[in-house]
Amino acid sequence: DSPVVYTMEEFEKRLSIVKPGDSIILANGEWNNTELLFKAYGTADKPIKLVAETMGKVIFTGSSNLRIAGEFLEVRGLVFKNGFTETGEVISFRENGENLAYNSRVTQCVIDNFSNPERQEPDNWVVLYGKNNRVDHSHFANKKNKGVTLVVRLNSEESQENNHQIDHNYFGKRQTLGSNGGESMRIGTSHYSLTSSNSVVSHNYFDHCSGELEIVSNKSGSNTYKNNVFDECQGTLTMRHGNGTLVENNVFLGNNKPSTGGIRVINGDQTVRHNYMSGLKGYRFRGALVVMNGIYNAPINRYGQVVNANITKNLLIDSDHVQLGAGSDEERTAPPVDSKMTHNIFYNTKVDSLFTVWDDISGITFKNNIISPNVIPIVETGLVSQKIEFAKNDRGWLIPTTDELDINFKYGVPTKEETGVSWYPKSSKENAFKVGKTHQVSNALNSLYDAAMASETGDIIELVDEGPYELSKKIPVNHALTFTSNLSEKPLITYQQTALFEINNGGSLELNNLKISGAETSDNSGNAVISTSKYSMNNNYKLFIENCDFMDLDINHSFDVLRVAKNTFADSVSITNSRFEKVTGHIMAMDKETDDAGIYNGEYIIIKNNIFKDVEGSIATLYRGGNDESTFGPFLEMNNNVLNHVGYGKRNKSNGSISLHGVQVQDIHSNLWIQSASIATHLVVGDPIVNITNNNFYQTPTPVITGDQRFVLKNNTSIDPQLN
Amino acid sequence: DSPVVYTMEEFEKRLSIVKPGDSIILANGEWNNTELLFKAYGTADKPIKLVAETMGKVIFTGSSNLRIAGEFLEVRGLVFKNGFTETGEVISFRENGENLAYNSRVTQCVIDNFSNPERQEPDNWVVLYGKNNRVDHSHFANKKNKGVTLVVRLNSEESQENNHQIDHNYFGKRQTLGSNGGESMRIGTSHYSLTSSNSVVSHNYFDHCSGELEIVSNKSGSNTYKNNVFDECQGTLTMRHGNGTLVENNVFLGNNKPSTGGIRVINGDQTVRHNYMSGLKGYRFRGALVVMNGIYNAPINRYGQVVNANITKNLLIDSDHVQLGAGSDEERTAPPVDSKMTHNIFYNTKVDSLFTVWDDISGITFKNNIISPNVIPIVETGLVSQKIEFAKNDRGWLIPTTDELDINFKYGVPTKEETGVSWYPKSSKENAFKVGKTHQVSNALNSLYDAAMASETGDIIELVDEGPYELSKKIPVNHALTFTSNLSEKPLITYQQTALFEINNGGSLELNNLKISGAETSDNSGNAVISTSKYSMNNNYKLFIENCDFMDLDINHSFDVLRVAKNTFADSVSITNSRFEKVTGHIMAMDKETDDAGIYNGEYIIIKNNIFKDVEGSIATLYRGGNDESTFGPFLEMNNNVLNHVGYGKRNKSNGSISLHGVQVQDIHSNLWIQSASIATHLVVGDPIVNITNNNFYQTPTPVITGDQRFVLKNNTSIDPQLN
Ligand SMILES: [Ca+2]
Ligand SMILES: [Ca+2]
């Protein structure tokens, strides 16, 4: 029989007769809705292989997955894209609970955006069971739904002390998930965290893996993470459970991007040595180096105390936050003990308060560490001010020029190109604004709809008449689109449907210099100007509104400007220099994740230089319920706005002119409130950063702040602005 | 040029040259995504016609619609199905606000389930503007999303006093929408309700039109409804706004089905005469005859007082409720005045309290009415007991056999076949259980999934092994499916995904004699046994669970038995003779319509003879928010259950063992509560009927009843059941 198989039947026939040393070659082409079970028994000398006829030309699409069971097996060269698995695992190293894989390898495979369209429906892409398996030189990018990219399970004795090797893989972009379950890697679970896994994770490249706080979640014993690169990842390598982890020779590159993090230490006997951390801007649990407080006699699923940590010879350059005793609260009362921080360099000439100490750190011995002269030492000895010169090495990283320091500045990490496969591109196309063509659109019924339907991503739709542009259909926003005009008088848009724009999965919207009236909309409660798809969107979207006027959003009750659906997530919503008048609903209603599972509807919310007049609802309703600590949003910036009679509608359940629940960062300053409802904010989880300053609350109650009572409320006034 | 056009281009070319007397003939076939504007000017003698090449063979599919503008136009023989319009109107008698249609006709057209998949996204199917238009002999069935089937608009002077004629149409099934917006017909709006419409609605057949309370919503002046048939419609012909309506010669057939209604009278100068009403079982606002209380000097959008109503010569047979002064409350304080009820026959030998009087009815003069001898008269004179013999006429309706009564018993209404078109079937296939094949399924991984995928509607999937039947995929329920076994020991089913069954749009599920364990599910919060699609379902579904055991639904928090999504609606959920043990969520979580717009997730909820033990959430969370009066559900029947330690989970926000908000009918009796949270019920809207009787609340707080305080709470005890 030929080793090349073209159908499922041929595969199964061939599989039934393979002998050690044989190969099964999958024919090039699309294997749609294909669920393979590769169960066979090779030998150490003569493995059995499942390989692509041509690397990268065998494509699994639709509802497909692969299970591997037996021993001495190798899978090479397959691609999974344009689909998702209906099971929980795309590549699984087991047939079922009984039949696992051993001494087997998956190499040079690709899984690219093989994501369940339901963003909160969980699955894991690669799951290792058994022992002595290897996943290497593979490419895993664009996982957009909940669940871990690569998991090692220890859920039976056959899968423990497994000596798996995970190396030279390319972990491509992972967008912010906005909830727990966005890890790029997890080894173990809390349940088996006192068991050794003995997995080795080396020479992988993590490229913009920013799903959640934990880029890597270590949850078992005796694992090694070495020679990996973390490139602009907004999270940390977290030793969440398990003891005896070795983290060495890794490179963390933040490039001064917000929220980029390094290493978070929890539990016993952890070694963190000789790592390079540059330009990491994250703080709190996303700091460059975080040593957590734990719980005395912690239950297996809670935070273990840091005992006998050895943190040595790490170089932190231009990274802003080292957090010690982090997470100290009523439950986490056990500070680090029997631990050492030695021979590290903490160099940041711009941030003096590099260290934050949250609890007693007398259990950490500091010795022979160097700090830049500006940095404020937190202990009397062991942190020595010393000026060091840095220069870029061949990778462009800043490295001390002196030889006199007791650290070796070679890290032995791969370039991006040295990981994954050569035959699959590592760049993802960005869904950017204004990179496409400009369509000049005249005034006619549905002309804007027609232009949107004919557009491509990044296109600009320019309104060249004064209007009114009328629409009897919603404008679908299926990719990045900009609607703008250059007229001195903003052109008017009116519409008859329940929304003017519907942002669908993959879409992003920018509006500039337009006037939008709701006066012609359907007589229906719950209309909007912009809505998301009512279905799950597993692509994060952006919405930018600049210099626009909105009026007559009062056809019926609950008329919102932005109305989002559950299971959608905005990377950013920005509203600037705009006017809103007569609105019966909210300006942005982003409060649909009511399951209190730490999920929310948007990361960065920016509201600047706007005028809001006669708004019955709030200007933003942001909800993040529950106590989950996996995420850090939403972030709210709100300044220089005027709120004139906002928030008094009887259907405004929050009773606030802005209503915030669990919003992690709130920077609210220099706004003028007039005869409006108060700010209503409920603070929960971690350490929300709340600054409400320099506002004028004229004939407006002072902010109502419930929950945690840590906030800054100062320099606010209540002065007649004498506008009339 | 040939009058037959095959493409949009040909249509437009032909349209540009048509003259009075010409026709445009649309070629047979599918016209996909076709949006026609038929704008032309015929004359009274020589109309311009748009006709199907062959009646019923011209099918508009996808995103299609038709606009008619001009005068003396006729559209004939078109079908709209397998799609929906992206605009708000499928057939519109206007081009835009300026250009309307006059003296035009739509005849012998069909619109069948041309429904937006988003159940709450509104549109109207046929919208009349202009004057002197006619819609006749057409077929409108299965509208499943929000919005009215046929509307007459009066929103500009050109559309008022319009003399439209709507006749001989077949209004086919309209399922319960579960919110306002389910009307089959509306004439006018409150805004123009003091304007005359002069529309005539005659000889139509309304077949199971049960979208909401208002089957027909009259909202303008001087309209006539005559010679129509209402066949098992769960609602009423409602004179919601507008004066001077004539309702005569109509036939209402309830066939003793629940919630079937007749005529509801509001406002001034309404005439209701010579209607036949048989077997109508609806009550409150859905009674056979309802005369409402109004508001003194009512705002235009509220209830006008009934003044000068003339209700005469109507025959009510075997109909249960005549409601007078209905809706009397703090706002509606103005009883009917200057009104007459004369020569009517109210005959019902089974219901003595046929009349309900809610306020002062001295403003209604009763004269020469006949009641059956058992009926309790509500006034001293004018309701005369008299025995009458009835016999079936040629239509099968009970008609008095005597000639001596002062009513003519001929109604002149069409048969079903005399309405609509002859070439399109009037029956819809029902999605019924157990009408298909039986598949015997053995125990293997995903064998139940495979069986479901291979099934057709009404099939039975019989489990013939003891199990455990394992599933690594969710079982999609795409049509009516029954899973059952005949084994004496219930077979066990385990599953790995976040749900075992997913009911998709069009699906219904019945489970019988099975054992289901959640022990193998994904470690994820918010798992379920049964979930609906997360997308909108515009088909109502049924879920019946009989004699099943559920266990180990505690893998993570918030594990529900039934988890529904927003924009889904259950006709009925019934759980009987089943056992539930260790559940971290709710048994049925039907509380996703939180917009307080009167929308809810299910109509009939039946919970009987079950045992619930260690349930952290509630056994049912039913939410219907807002004050809308368009609907009458949910209906809850709960009896003979044991609740043992139910409702105490810290995530059970309701704090109830059953949590009800706005549930309209609550019949809770003969249950045993043990160490459980209380009943928590909030009463709003209309007159909820609440009976909580003969329960034993052992070591369980008494019910917490908030909101309206009209309920029956009696014969409940708190006695040790001595189960141990
Ligand atoms: Ca996590
Ligand atoms: Ca209604």
PDB file of N, CA, C and O in Angstrom, chain B residues 289-291 309-314 316 322-325 335-346 354-371 375-384:
ATOM      1  N   LEU B 289     -64.789  39.240  26.150  1.00  0.00           N
ATOM      2  CA  LEU B 289     -65.220  40.621  25.948  1.00  0.00           C
ATOM      3  C   LEU B 289     -64.693  41.424  27.124  1.00  0.00           C
ATOM      4  O   LEU B 289     -64.974  41.095  28.277  1.00  0.00           O
ATOM      5  N   VAL B 290     -63.923  42.437  26.844  1.00  0.00           N
ATOM      6  CA  VAL B 290     -63.281  43.223  27.893  1.00  0.00           C
ATOM      7  C   VAL B 290     -63.612  44.696  27.661  1.00  0.00           C
ATOM      8  O   VAL B 290     -63.332  45.238  26.594  1.00  0.00           O
ATOM      9  N   VAL B 291     -64.227  45.306  28.642  1.00  0.00           N
ATOM     10  CA  VAL B 291     -64.456  46.750  28.569  1.00  0.00           C
ATOM     11  C   VAL B 291     -63.567  47.379  29.630  1.00  0.00           C
ATOM     12  O   VAL B 291     -63.707  47.120  30.821  1.00  0.00           O
ATOM     13  N   ALA B 309     -70.020  53.465  24.232  1.00  0.00           N
ATOM     14  CA  ALA B 309     -69.832  52.178  23.563  1.00  0.00           C
ATOM     15  C   ALA B 309     -71.185  51.528  23.333  1.00  0.00           C
ATOM     16  O   ALA B 309     -72.071  51.591  24.186  1.00  0.00           O
ATOM     17  N   ASN B 310     -71.304  50.885  22.207  1.00  0.00           N
ATOM     18  CA  ASN B 310     -72.547  50.179  21.900  1.00  0.00           C
ATOM     19  C   ASN B 310     -72.211  48.727  21.596  1.00  0.00           C
ATOM     20  O   ASN B 310     -71.658  48.402  20.548  1.00  0.00           O
ATOM     21  N   ILE B 311     -72.564  47.866  22.540  1.00  0.00           N
ATOM     22  CA  ILE B 311     -72.208  46.453  22.437  1.00  0.00           C
ATOM     23  C   ILE B 311     -73.504  45.677  22.335  1.00  0.00           C
ATOM     24  O   ILE B 311     -74.245  45.546  23.322  1.00  0.00           O
ATOM     25  N   THR B 312     -73.757  45.166  21.158  1.00  0.00           N
ATOM     26  CA  THR B 312     -75.104  44.638  20.949  1.00  0.00           C
ATOM     27  C   THR B 312     -75.117  43.421  20.029  1.00  0.00           C
ATOM     28  O   THR B 312     -74.328  43.314  19.088  1.00  0.00           O
ATOM     29  N   LYS B 313     -76.033  42.542  20.365  1.00  0.00           N
ATOM     30  CA  LYS B 313     -76.314  41.378  19.522  1.00  0.00           C
ATOM     31  C   LYS B 313     -75.117  40.475  19.290  1.00  0.00           C
ATOM     32  O   LYS B 313     -75.002  39.811  18.258  1.00  0.00           O
ATOM     33  N   ASN B 314     -74.223  40.462  20.252  1.00  0.00           N
ATOM     34  CA  ASN B 314     -73.128  39.514  20.169  1.00  0.00           C
ATOM     35  C   ASN B 314     -73.543  38.224  20.855  1.00  0.00           C
ATOM     36  O   ASN B 314     -74.292  38.238  21.834  1.00  0.00           O
ATOM     37  N   LEU B 316     -72.015  35.085  22.854  1.00  0.00           N
ATOM     38  CA  LEU B 316     -70.868  34.453  23.505  1.00  0.00           C
ATOM     39  C   LEU B 316     -71.310  33.090  23.997  1.00  0.00           C
ATOM     40  O   LEU B 316     -72.185  32.999  24.864  1.00  0.00           O
ATOM     41  N   VAL B 322     -66.088  37.698  30.820  1.00  0.00           N
ATOM     42  CA  VAL B 322     -66.445  39.052  30.383  1.00  0.00           C
ATOM     43  C   VAL B 322     -65.950  39.972  31.501  1.00  0.00           C
ATOM     44  O   VAL B 322     -66.307  39.787  32.663  1.00  0.00           O
ATOM     45  N   GLN B 323     -65.109  40.918  31.136  1.00  0.00           N
ATOM     46  CA  GLN B 323     -64.451  41.750  32.145  1.00  0.00           C
ATOM     47  C   GLN B 323     -64.901  43.192  31.952  1.00  0.00           C
ATOM     48  O   GLN B 323     -64.709  43.774  30.881  1.00  0.00           O
ATOM     49  N   LEU B 324     -65.435  43.775  33.001  1.00  0.00           N
ATOM     50  CA  LEU B 324     -65.973  45.139  32.900  1.00  0.00           C
ATOM     51  C   LEU B 324     -65.227  46.064  33.854  1.00  0.00           C
ATOM     52  O   LEU B 324     -64.998  45.726  35.012  1.00  0.00           O
ATOM     53  N   GLY B 325     -64.838  47.215  33.342  1.00  0.00           N
ATOM     54  CA  GLY B 325     -63.990  48.100  34.153  1.00  0.00           C
ATOM     55  C   GLY B 325     -62.607  47.507  34.354  1.00  0.00           C
ATOM     56  O   GLY B 325     -61.921  47.812  35.320  1.00  0.00           O
ATOM     57  N   PRO B 335     -64.317  54.827  34.806  1.00  0.00           N
ATOM     58  CA  PRO B 335     -65.084  53.661  34.342  1.00  0.00           C
ATOM     59  C   PRO B 335     -65.853  54.007  33.066  1.00  0.00           C
ATOM     60  O   PRO B 335     -65.985  55.175  32.706  1.00  0.00           O
ATOM     61  N   PRO B 336     -66.348  52.995  32.400  1.00  0.00           N
ATOM     62  CA  PRO B 336     -67.128  53.219  31.182  1.00  0.00           C
ATOM     63  C   PRO B 336     -68.348  54.087  31.489  1.00  0.00           C
ATOM     64  O   PRO B 336     -68.977  53.921  32.536  1.00  0.00           O
ATOM     65  N   VAL B 337     -68.700  54.975  30.564  1.00  0.00           N
ATOM     66  CA  VAL B 337     -69.907  55.794  30.737  1.00  0.00           C
ATOM     67  C   VAL B 337     -70.686  55.878  29.435  1.00  0.00           C
ATOM     68  O   VAL B 337     -70.146  55.634  28.350  1.00  0.00           O
ATOM     69  N   ASP B 338     -71.956  56.230  29.585  1.00  0.00           N
ATOM     70  CA  ASP B 338     -72.850  56.443  28.432  1.00  0.00           C
ATOM     71  C   ASP B 338     -72.836  55.260  27.478  1.00  0.00           C
ATOM     72  O   ASP B 338     -72.934  55.435  26.251  1.00  0.00           O
ATOM     73  N   SER B 339     -72.697  54.076  28.002  1.00  0.00           N
ATOM     74  CA  SER B 339     -72.532  52.914  27.133  1.00  0.00           C
ATOM     75  C   SER B 339     -73.688  51.944  27.296  1.00  0.00           C
ATOM     76  O   SER B 339     -74.410  51.954  28.302  1.00  0.00           O
ATOM     77  N   LYS B 340     -73.837  51.096  26.285  1.00  0.00           N
ATOM     78  CA  LYS B 340     -74.953  50.157  26.287  1.00  0.00           C
ATOM     79  C   LYS B 340     -74.485  48.740  25.999  1.00  0.00           C
ATOM     80  O   LYS B 340     -73.626  48.536  25.114  1.00  0.00           O
ATOM     81  N   MET B 341     -75.050  47.802  26.711  1.00  0.00           N
ATOM     82  CA  MET B 341     -74.888  46.397  26.343  1.00  0.00           C
ATOM     83  C   MET B 341     -76.297  45.840  26.187  1.00  0.00           C
ATOM     84  O   MET B 341     -77.030  45.697  27.171  1.00  0.00           O
ATOM     85  N   THR B 342     -76.649  45.539  24.963  1.00  0.00           N
ATOM     86  CA  THR B 342     -78.041  45.149  24.699  1.00  0.00           C
ATOM     87  C   THR B 342     -78.106  43.960  23.763  1.00  0.00           C
ATOM     88  O   THR B 342     -77.263  43.794  22.868  1.00  0.00           O
ATOM     89  N   HIS B 343     -79.100  43.145  23.976  1.00  0.00           N
ATOM     90  CA  HIS B 343     -79.400  42.034  23.066  1.00  0.00           C
ATOM     91  C   HIS B 343     -78.243  41.068  22.872  1.00  0.00           C
ATOM     92  O   HIS B 343     -78.137  40.412  21.831  1.00  0.00           O
ATOM     93  N   ASN B 344     -77.343  41.009  23.830  1.00  0.00           N
ATOM     94  CA  ASN B 344     -76.267  40.024  23.728  1.00  0.00           C
ATOM     95  C   ASN B 344     -76.689  38.726  24.397  1.00  0.00           C
ATOM     96  O   ASN B 344     -77.562  38.719  25.278  1.00  0.00           O
ATOM     97  N   ILE B 345     -76.094  37.651  24.003  1.00  0.00           N
ATOM     98  CA  ILE B 345     -76.318  36.362  24.656  1.00  0.00           C
ATOM     99  C   ILE B 345     -75.005  35.912  25.278  1.00  0.00           C
ATOM    100  O   ILE B 345     -73.986  35.826  24.586  1.00  0.00           O
ATOM    101  N   PHE B 346     -75.036  35.671  26.589  1.00  0.00           N
ATOM    102  CA  PHE B 346     -73.856  35.186  27.312  1.00  0.00           C
ATOM    103  C   PHE B 346     -74.196  33.790  27.819  1.00  0.00           C
ATOM    104  O   PHE B 346     -74.830  33.640  28.861  1.00  0.00           O
ATOM    105  N   LEU B 354     -69.305  34.368  35.163  1.00  0.00           N
ATOM    106  CA  LEU B 354     -68.860  34.748  33.829  1.00  0.00           C
ATOM    107  C   LEU B 354     -68.371  36.191  33.804  1.00  0.00           C
ATOM    108  O   LEU B 354     -67.392  36.524  33.144  1.00  0.00           O
ATOM    109  N   PHE B 355     -69.055  37.028  34.560  1.00  0.00           N
ATOM    110  CA  PHE B 355     -68.721  38.456  34.562  1.00  0.00           C
ATOM    111  C   PHE B 355     -67.772  38.792  35.705  1.00  0.00           C
ATOM    112  O   PHE B 355     -67.961  38.327  36.827  1.00  0.00           O
ATOM    113  N   THR B 356     -66.788  39.611  35.436  1.00  0.00           N
ATOM    114  CA  THR B 356     -65.980  40.183  36.505  1.00  0.00           C
ATOM    115  C   THR B 356     -66.106  41.692  36.412  1.00  0.00           C
ATOM    116  O   THR B 356     -65.928  42.272  35.345  1.00  0.00           O
ATOM    117  N   VAL B 357     -66.453  42.286  37.530  1.00  0.00           N
ATOM    118  CA  VAL B 357     -66.657  43.734  37.557  1.00  0.00           C
ATOM    119  C   VAL B 357     -65.547  44.360  38.389  1.00  0.00           C
ATOM    120  O   VAL B 357     -65.379  44.043  39.553  1.00  0.00           O
ATOM    121  N   TRP B 358     -64.749  45.237  37.755  1.00  0.00           N
ATOM    122  CA  TRP B 358     -63.560  45.776  38.411  1.00  0.00           C
ATOM    123  C   TRP B 358     -63.769  47.185  38.945  1.00  0.00           C
ATOM    124  O   TRP B 358     -62.927  47.717  39.661  1.00  0.00           O
ATOM    125  N   ASP B 359     -64.876  47.803  38.542  1.00  0.00           N
ATOM    126  CA  ASP B 359     -65.103  49.185  38.973  1.00  0.00           C
ATOM    127  C   ASP B 359     -66.595  49.473  38.819  1.00  0.00           C
ATOM    128  O   ASP B 359     -67.381  48.582  38.498  1.00  0.00           O
ATOM    129  N   ASP B 360     -66.974  50.676  39.013  1.00  0.00           N
ATOM    130  CA  ASP B 360     -68.362  51.109  38.877  1.00  0.00           C
ATOM    131  C   ASP B 360     -68.823  50.918  37.436  1.00  0.00           C
ATOM    132  O   ASP B 360     -68.231  51.467  36.511  1.00  0.00           O
ATOM    133  N   ILE B 361     -69.908  50.126  37.241  1.00  0.00           N
ATOM    134  CA  ILE B 361     -70.375  49.924  35.864  1.00  0.00           C
ATOM    135  C   ILE B 361     -71.749  50.548  35.669  1.00  0.00           C
ATOM    136  O   ILE B 361     -72.486  50.193  34.754  1.00  0.00           O
ATOM    137  N   SER B 362     -72.048  51.514  36.509  1.00  0.00           N
ATOM    138  CA  SER B 362     -73.361  52.165  36.362  1.00  0.00           C
ATOM    139  C   SER B 362     -73.437  52.969  35.065  1.00  0.00           C
ATOM    140  O   SER B 362     -74.516  53.342  34.623  1.00  0.00           O
ATOM    141  N   GLY B 363     -72.308  53.201  34.446  1.00  0.00           N
ATOM    142  CA  GLY B 363     -72.297  53.909  33.172  1.00  0.00           C
ATOM    143  C   GLY B 363     -72.626  53.018  31.990  1.00  0.00           C
ATOM    144  O   GLY B 363     -72.635  53.477  30.845  1.00  0.00           O
ATOM    145  N   ILE B 364     -72.841  51.750  32.245  1.00  0.00           N
ATOM    146  CA  ILE B 364     -73.233  50.830  31.172  1.00  0.00           C
ATOM    147  C   ILE B 364     -74.696  50.458  31.392  1.00  0.00           C
ATOM    148  O   ILE B 364     -75.075  49.985  32.463  1.00  0.00           O
ATOM    149  N   THR B 365     -75.507  50.691  30.376  1.00  0.00           N
ATOM    150  CA  THR B 365     -76.910  50.312  30.458  1.00  0.00           C
ATOM    151  C   THR B 365     -77.098  48.909  29.900  1.00  0.00           C
ATOM    152  O   THR B 365     -76.704  48.649  28.749  1.00  0.00           O
ATOM    153  N   PHE B 366     -77.633  48.010  30.698  1.00  0.00           N
ATOM    154  CA  PHE B 366     -77.869  46.633  30.253  1.00  0.00           C
ATOM    155  C   PHE B 366     -79.333  46.467  29.892  1.00  0.00           C
ATOM    156  O   PHE B 366     -80.223  46.852  30.654  1.00  0.00           O
ATOM    157  N   LYS B 367     -79.587  45.879  28.744  1.00  0.00           N
ATOM    158  CA  LYS B 367     -80.976  45.727  28.323  1.00  0.00           C
ATOM    159  C   LYS B 367     -81.105  44.506  27.412  1.00  0.00           C
ATOM    160  O   LYS B 367     -80.322  44.338  26.476  1.00  0.00           O
ATOM    161  N   ASN B 368     -82.046  43.691  27.729  1.00  0.00           N
ATOM    162  CA  ASN B 368     -82.404  42.583  26.847  1.00  0.00           C
ATOM    163  C   ASN B 368     -81.270  41.619  26.543  1.00  0.00           C
ATOM    164  O   ASN B 368     -81.212  41.026  25.476  1.00  0.00           O
ATOM    165  N   ASN B 369     -80.352  41.481  27.469  1.00  0.00           N
ATOM    166  CA  ASN B 369     -79.318  40.466  27.290  1.00  0.00           C
ATOM    167  C   ASN B 369     -79.796  39.155  27.892  1.00  0.00           C
ATOM    168  O   ASN B 369     -80.556  39.143  28.866  1.00  0.00           O
ATOM    169  N   ILE B 370     -79.318  38.061  27.341  1.00  0.00           N
ATOM    170  CA  ILE B 370     -79.683  36.744  27.859  1.00  0.00           C
ATOM    171  C   ILE B 370     -78.443  36.102  28.481  1.00  0.00           C
ATOM    172  O   ILE B 370     -77.348  36.164  27.907  1.00  0.00           O
ATOM    173  N   ILE B 371     -78.639  35.509  29.651  1.00  0.00           N
ATOM    174  CA  ILE B 371     -77.578  34.698  30.245  1.00  0.00           C
ATOM    175  C   ILE B 371     -78.108  33.302  30.476  1.00  0.00           C
ATOM    176  O   ILE B 371     -79.317  33.099  30.637  1.00  0.00           O
ATOM    177  N   VAL B 375     -75.561  31.432  35.208  1.00  0.00           N
ATOM    178  CA  VAL B 375     -74.682  32.602  35.316  1.00  0.00           C
ATOM    179  C   VAL B 375     -75.224  33.609  36.323  1.00  0.00           C
ATOM    180  O   VAL B 375     -76.420  33.902  36.341  1.00  0.00           O
ATOM    181  N   ILE B 376     -74.333  34.123  37.143  1.00  0.00           N
ATOM    182  CA  ILE B 376     -74.714  35.079  38.172  1.00  0.00           C
ATOM    183  C   ILE B 376     -74.834  36.461  37.533  1.00  0.00           C
ATOM    184  O   ILE B 376     -73.862  36.976  36.984  1.00  0.00           O
ATOM    185  N   PRO B 377     -75.996  37.049  37.582  1.00  0.00           N
ATOM    186  CA  PRO B 377     -76.132  38.385  36.977  1.00  0.00           C
ATOM    187  C   PRO B 377     -75.424  39.429  37.831  1.00  0.00           C
ATOM    188  O   PRO B 377     -75.347  39.296  39.042  1.00  0.00           O
ATOM    189  N   ILE B 378     -74.905  40.432  37.191  1.00  0.00           N
ATOM    190  CA  ILE B 378     -74.168  41.462  37.914  1.00  0.00           C
ATOM    191  C   ILE B 378     -74.939  42.760  38.015  1.00  0.00           C
ATOM    192  O   ILE B 378     -74.467  43.712  38.625  1.00  0.00           O
ATOM    193  N   VAL B 379     -76.063  42.794  37.340  1.00  0.00           N
ATOM    194  CA  VAL B 379     -76.942  43.961  37.459  1.00  0.00           C
ATOM    195  C   VAL B 379     -78.357  43.456  37.717  1.00  0.00           C
ATOM    196  O   VAL B 379     -78.662  42.291  37.454  1.00  0.00           O
ATOM    197  N   GLU B 380     -79.224  44.354  38.197  1.00  0.00           N
ATOM    198  CA  GLU B 380     -80.542  43.885  38.614  1.00  0.00           C
ATOM    199  C   GLU B 380     -81.449  43.609  37.436  1.00  0.00           C
ATOM    200  O   GLU B 380     -82.239  42.682  37.445  1.00  0.00           O
ATOM    201  N   THR B 381     -81.304  44.421  36.414  1.00  0.00           N
ATOM    202  CA  THR B 381     -82.128  44.166  35.229  1.00  0.00           C
ATOM    203  C   THR B 381     -81.246  44.211  34.003  1.00  0.00           C
ATOM    204  O   THR B 381     -80.133  44.749  34.020  1.00  0.00           O
ATOM    205  N   GLY B 382     -81.728  43.612  32.957  1.00  0.00           N
ATOM    206  CA  GLY B 382     -80.995  43.687  31.695  1.00  0.00           C
ATOM    207  C   GLY B 382     -80.195  42.441  31.380  1.00  0.00           C
ATOM    208  O   GLY B 382     -79.695  42.281  30.268  1.00  0.00           O
ATOM    209  N   LEU B 383     -80.042  41.528  32.363  1.00  0.00           N
ATOM    210  CA  LEU B 383     -79.403  40.235  32.117  1.00  0.00           C
ATOM    211  C   LEU B 383     -80.426  39.183  32.529  1.00  0.00           C
ATOM    212  O   LEU B 383     -80.656  38.959  33.721  1.00  0.00           O
ATOM    213  N   VAL B 384     -81.026  38.561  31.573  1.00  0.00           N
ATOM    214  CA  VAL B 384     -82.163  37.689  31.852  1.00  0.00           C
ATOM    215  C   VAL B 384     -81.779  36.225  31.670  1.00  0.00           C
ATOM    216  O   VAL B 384     -81.285  35.838  30.616  1.00  0.00           O
TER     217      VAL B 384
END
